[in-house]
XYZ file of C-alpha atoms in Angstrom:
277
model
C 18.647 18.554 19.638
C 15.664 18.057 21.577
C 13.572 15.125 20.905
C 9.797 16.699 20.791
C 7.887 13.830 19.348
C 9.550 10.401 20.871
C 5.959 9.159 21.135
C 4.694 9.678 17.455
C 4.450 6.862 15.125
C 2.475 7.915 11.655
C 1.365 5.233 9.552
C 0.980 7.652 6.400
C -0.063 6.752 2.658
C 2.556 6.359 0.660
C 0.940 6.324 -2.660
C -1.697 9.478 -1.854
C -0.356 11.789 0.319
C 3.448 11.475 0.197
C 3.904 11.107 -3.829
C 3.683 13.386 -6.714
C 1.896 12.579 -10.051
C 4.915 11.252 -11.221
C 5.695 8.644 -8.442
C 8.024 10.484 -7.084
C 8.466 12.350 -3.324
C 8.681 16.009 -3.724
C 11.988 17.261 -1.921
C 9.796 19.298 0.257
C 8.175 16.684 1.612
C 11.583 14.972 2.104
C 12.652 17.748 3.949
C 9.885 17.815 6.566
C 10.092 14.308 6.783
C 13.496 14.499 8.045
C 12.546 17.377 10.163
C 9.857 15.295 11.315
C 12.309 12.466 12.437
C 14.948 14.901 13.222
C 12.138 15.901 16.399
C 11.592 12.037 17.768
C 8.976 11.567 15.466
C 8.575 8.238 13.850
C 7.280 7.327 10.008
C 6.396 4.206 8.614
C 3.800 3.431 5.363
C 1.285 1.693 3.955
C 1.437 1.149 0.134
C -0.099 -0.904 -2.429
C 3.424 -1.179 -3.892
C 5.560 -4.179 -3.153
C 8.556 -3.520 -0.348
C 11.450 -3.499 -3.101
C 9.304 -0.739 -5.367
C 8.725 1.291 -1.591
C 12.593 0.999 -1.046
C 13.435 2.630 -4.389
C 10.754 5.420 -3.579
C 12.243 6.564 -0.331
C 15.699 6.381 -1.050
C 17.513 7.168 2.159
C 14.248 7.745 4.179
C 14.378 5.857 6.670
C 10.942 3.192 8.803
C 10.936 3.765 12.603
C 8.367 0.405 12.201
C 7.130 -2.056 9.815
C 5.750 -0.809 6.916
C 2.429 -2.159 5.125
C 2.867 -3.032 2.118
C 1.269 -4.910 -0.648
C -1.888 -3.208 -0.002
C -1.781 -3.886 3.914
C -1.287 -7.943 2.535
C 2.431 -7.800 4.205
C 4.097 -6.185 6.703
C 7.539 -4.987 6.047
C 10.649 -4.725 8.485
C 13.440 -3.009 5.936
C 15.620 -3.188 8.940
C 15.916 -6.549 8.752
C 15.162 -7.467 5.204
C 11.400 -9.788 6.225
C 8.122 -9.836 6.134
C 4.940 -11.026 7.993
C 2.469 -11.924 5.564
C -1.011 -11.355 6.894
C -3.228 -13.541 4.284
C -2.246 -15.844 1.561
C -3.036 -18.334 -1.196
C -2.640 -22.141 0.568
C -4.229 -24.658 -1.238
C -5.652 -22.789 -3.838
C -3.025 -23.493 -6.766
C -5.454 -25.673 -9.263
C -8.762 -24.197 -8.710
C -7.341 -20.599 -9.002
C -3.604 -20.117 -10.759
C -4.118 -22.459 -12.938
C -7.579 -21.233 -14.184
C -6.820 -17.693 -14.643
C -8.264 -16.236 -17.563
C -6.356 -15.288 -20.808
C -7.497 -12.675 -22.761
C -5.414 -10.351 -25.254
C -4.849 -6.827 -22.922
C -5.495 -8.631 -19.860
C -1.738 -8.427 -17.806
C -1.771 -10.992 -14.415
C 0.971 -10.138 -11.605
C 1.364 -11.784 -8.477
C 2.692 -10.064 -5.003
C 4.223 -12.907 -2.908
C 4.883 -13.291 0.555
C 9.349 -12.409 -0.069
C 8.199 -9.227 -0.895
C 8.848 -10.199 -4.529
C 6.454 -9.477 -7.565
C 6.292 -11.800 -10.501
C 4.324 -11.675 -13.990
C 2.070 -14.736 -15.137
C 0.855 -12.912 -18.199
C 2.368 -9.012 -19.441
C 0.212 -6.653 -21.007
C 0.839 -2.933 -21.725
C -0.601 -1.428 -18.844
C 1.184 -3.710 -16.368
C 4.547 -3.014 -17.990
C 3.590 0.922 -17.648
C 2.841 0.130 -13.934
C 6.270 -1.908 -13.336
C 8.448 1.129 -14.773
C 6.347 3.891 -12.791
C 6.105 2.213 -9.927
C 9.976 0.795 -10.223
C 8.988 -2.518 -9.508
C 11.907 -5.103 -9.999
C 9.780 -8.767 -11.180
C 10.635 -12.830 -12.746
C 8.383 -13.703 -15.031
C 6.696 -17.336 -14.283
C 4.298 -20.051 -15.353
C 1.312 -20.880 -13.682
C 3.060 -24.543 -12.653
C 5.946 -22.791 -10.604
C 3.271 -21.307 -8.515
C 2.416 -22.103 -4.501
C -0.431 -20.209 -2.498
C 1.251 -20.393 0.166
C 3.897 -17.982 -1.072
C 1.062 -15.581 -2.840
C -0.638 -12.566 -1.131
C -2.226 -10.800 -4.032
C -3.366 -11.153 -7.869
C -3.083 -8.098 -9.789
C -5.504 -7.830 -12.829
C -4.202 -5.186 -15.556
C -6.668 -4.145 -17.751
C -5.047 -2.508 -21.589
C -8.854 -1.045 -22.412
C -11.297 0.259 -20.229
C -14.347 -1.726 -21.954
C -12.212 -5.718 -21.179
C -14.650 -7.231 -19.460
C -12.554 -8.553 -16.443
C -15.157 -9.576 -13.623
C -17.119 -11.799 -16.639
C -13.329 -13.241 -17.362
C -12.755 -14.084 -13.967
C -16.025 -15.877 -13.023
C -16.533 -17.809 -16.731
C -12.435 -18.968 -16.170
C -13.040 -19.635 -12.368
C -16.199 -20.934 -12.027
C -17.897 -21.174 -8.393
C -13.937 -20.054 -7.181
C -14.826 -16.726 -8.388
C -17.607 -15.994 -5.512
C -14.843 -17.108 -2.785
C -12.317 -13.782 -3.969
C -12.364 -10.542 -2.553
C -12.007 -7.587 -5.281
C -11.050 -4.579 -5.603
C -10.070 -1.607 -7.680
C -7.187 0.270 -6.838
C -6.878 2.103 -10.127
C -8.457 2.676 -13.317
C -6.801 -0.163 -15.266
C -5.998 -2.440 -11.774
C -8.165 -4.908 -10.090
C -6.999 -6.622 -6.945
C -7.611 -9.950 -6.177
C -7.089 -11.389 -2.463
C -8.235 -14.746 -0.449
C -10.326 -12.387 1.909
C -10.167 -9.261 3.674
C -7.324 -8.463 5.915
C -8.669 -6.849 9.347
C -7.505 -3.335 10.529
C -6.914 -4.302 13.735
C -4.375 -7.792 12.145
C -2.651 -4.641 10.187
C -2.206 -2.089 13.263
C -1.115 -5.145 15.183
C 1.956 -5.860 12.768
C 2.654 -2.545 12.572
C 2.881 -1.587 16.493
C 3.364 -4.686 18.674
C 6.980 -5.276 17.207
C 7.884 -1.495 18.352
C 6.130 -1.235 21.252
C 3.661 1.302 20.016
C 0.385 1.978 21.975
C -3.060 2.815 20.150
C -2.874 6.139 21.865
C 0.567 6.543 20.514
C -0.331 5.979 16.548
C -1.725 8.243 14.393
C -2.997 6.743 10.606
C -2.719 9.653 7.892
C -4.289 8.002 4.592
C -5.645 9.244 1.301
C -7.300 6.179 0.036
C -10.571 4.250 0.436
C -8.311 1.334 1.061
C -7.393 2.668 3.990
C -11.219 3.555 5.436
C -10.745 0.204 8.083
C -7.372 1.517 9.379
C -9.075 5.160 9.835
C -11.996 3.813 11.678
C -10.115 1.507 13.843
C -6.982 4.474 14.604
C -7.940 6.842 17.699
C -5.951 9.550 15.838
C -6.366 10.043 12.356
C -5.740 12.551 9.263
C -6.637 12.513 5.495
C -6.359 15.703 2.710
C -8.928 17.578 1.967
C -9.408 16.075 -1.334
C -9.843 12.240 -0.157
C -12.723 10.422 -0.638
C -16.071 11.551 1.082
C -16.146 8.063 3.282
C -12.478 8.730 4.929
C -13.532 12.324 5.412
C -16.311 11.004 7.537
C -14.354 8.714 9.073
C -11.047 10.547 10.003
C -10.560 12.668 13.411
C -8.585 15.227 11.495
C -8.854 17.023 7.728
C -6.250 19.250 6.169
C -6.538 22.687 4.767
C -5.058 21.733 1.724
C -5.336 19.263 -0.636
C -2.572 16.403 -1.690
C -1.332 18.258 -5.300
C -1.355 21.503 -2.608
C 0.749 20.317 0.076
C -1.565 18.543 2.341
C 1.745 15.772 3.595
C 4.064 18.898 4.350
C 1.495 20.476 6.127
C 0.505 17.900 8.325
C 4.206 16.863 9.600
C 5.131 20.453 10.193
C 1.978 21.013 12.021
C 3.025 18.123 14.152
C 6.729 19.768 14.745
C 5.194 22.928 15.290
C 2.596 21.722 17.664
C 5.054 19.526 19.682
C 7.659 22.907 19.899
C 4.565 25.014 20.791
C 3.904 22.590 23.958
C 7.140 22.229 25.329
């Protein structure tokens, strides 16, 4: 079969654009995935998830490149079981693990640098996100902890009125100030040692295939993404993502993610490529 797309390499949203609402890929976007690859063309994703949860979500679905994981925190070769972490923890075990606040509904997970995920404190909501997200974790004190090993705290919130940002700052003082935070979810704040830059994530995801700027398109869905759109030449997002990556992104789809806005986007590529040769 003729290869059509040898020089295509999509970094696409795995969480956004690729999933249903029940965390799991649609066949049909499956299907033009593999008619996507079957053509030359080359997949790999960026996820908030950890690399063992993104394994059980594609299955047989195979990376042409390191994946992003861990919210763009780790890069991911599944080809050879590793992963470069882009940020971490060091030296930051008494003033900030050991000080985390504990408050009835409040659930603390940490995403470490083995591509492992492991509990400090379980609440409701972060067991529901473990089982959706089929996220395989140890649970473990405080005192077993090293930065070095950490890329991420995950705050899981059981009611919408906890009061986490006052928790974190009375519990970690002047340390507080020093963390970057974000919501990626209703009930989930993130909390890293800084902000990871586009151009360290786009780096770890082309130099170790070879990949040119020209050669990479970013398809995302969500603001976390915004840096990865802005820095990409070529870039795509649904019609339904948020206003800032609309202005951002080179390219919107007709159709929204719950509509088919993945499938549409990877056949247009296939069709494009046939079209032109």
């Amino acid at each position: 079969m003729t290869k059509l797309l040898d020089s295509t390499l999509v970094l696409c949203d795995l969480d956004h654009l690729l999933l249903a609402g029940d965390g799991n890929m649609p066949q049909v976007v499956r299907d033009v995935l593999q008619l996507f690859s079957s053509r030359g063309g080359r997949l790999t994703v960026f996820s908030q998830r950890s690399p063992r949860a993104v394994r059980a979500v594609l299955g047989g679905l195979r990376l042409a490149a390191p994946a992003l994981t861990c919210g763009g925190t780790l890069a991911y070769r599944f080809s050879e079981g590793s992963g470069q972490p882009l940020c971490s923890f060091a030296g930051c075990e008494e003033s900030i693990f050991k000080k985390l606040p504990a408050a009835v509904g409040l659930g603390i997970a940490l995403q470490m640098a083995d591509g492992s995920t492991r509990v400090l404190r379980m609440s409701t909501a972060l067991e529901r996100h473990l089982r959706r997200e089929f996220t395989p974790f140890t649970l473990c004190s405080p005192a077993d902890v090293k930065g070095e090993d950490v890329l991420r705290i995950l705050l899981y919130q059981d009611r919408q009125q906890l009061p986490i940002q006052a928790l974190l700052e009375k519990a970690l003082g002047d340390n507080a100030a020093m963390l970057r935070s974000e919501r990626t979810g209703m009930d989930v704040m993130v909390l890293t040692p800084g902000a990871v830059s586009a151009e360290a994530m786009l780096g770890a995801v082309c130099l170790p295939v070879n990949c040119t700027a020209d050669q990479l398109t970013v398809a995302a869905g969500c603001s976390q993404m915004l840096e990865l759109v802005r820095q990409a030449k070529q870039s795509v997002v649904p019609a339904d993502a948020p206003v800032e990556l609309r202005l951002a992104a080179g390219q919107t789809t007709l159709t929204d993610h719950d509509t088919g806005a993945a499938a549409e986007f990877f056949y247009g590529l296939v069709r494009s490529a046939e079209a032109a040769s």
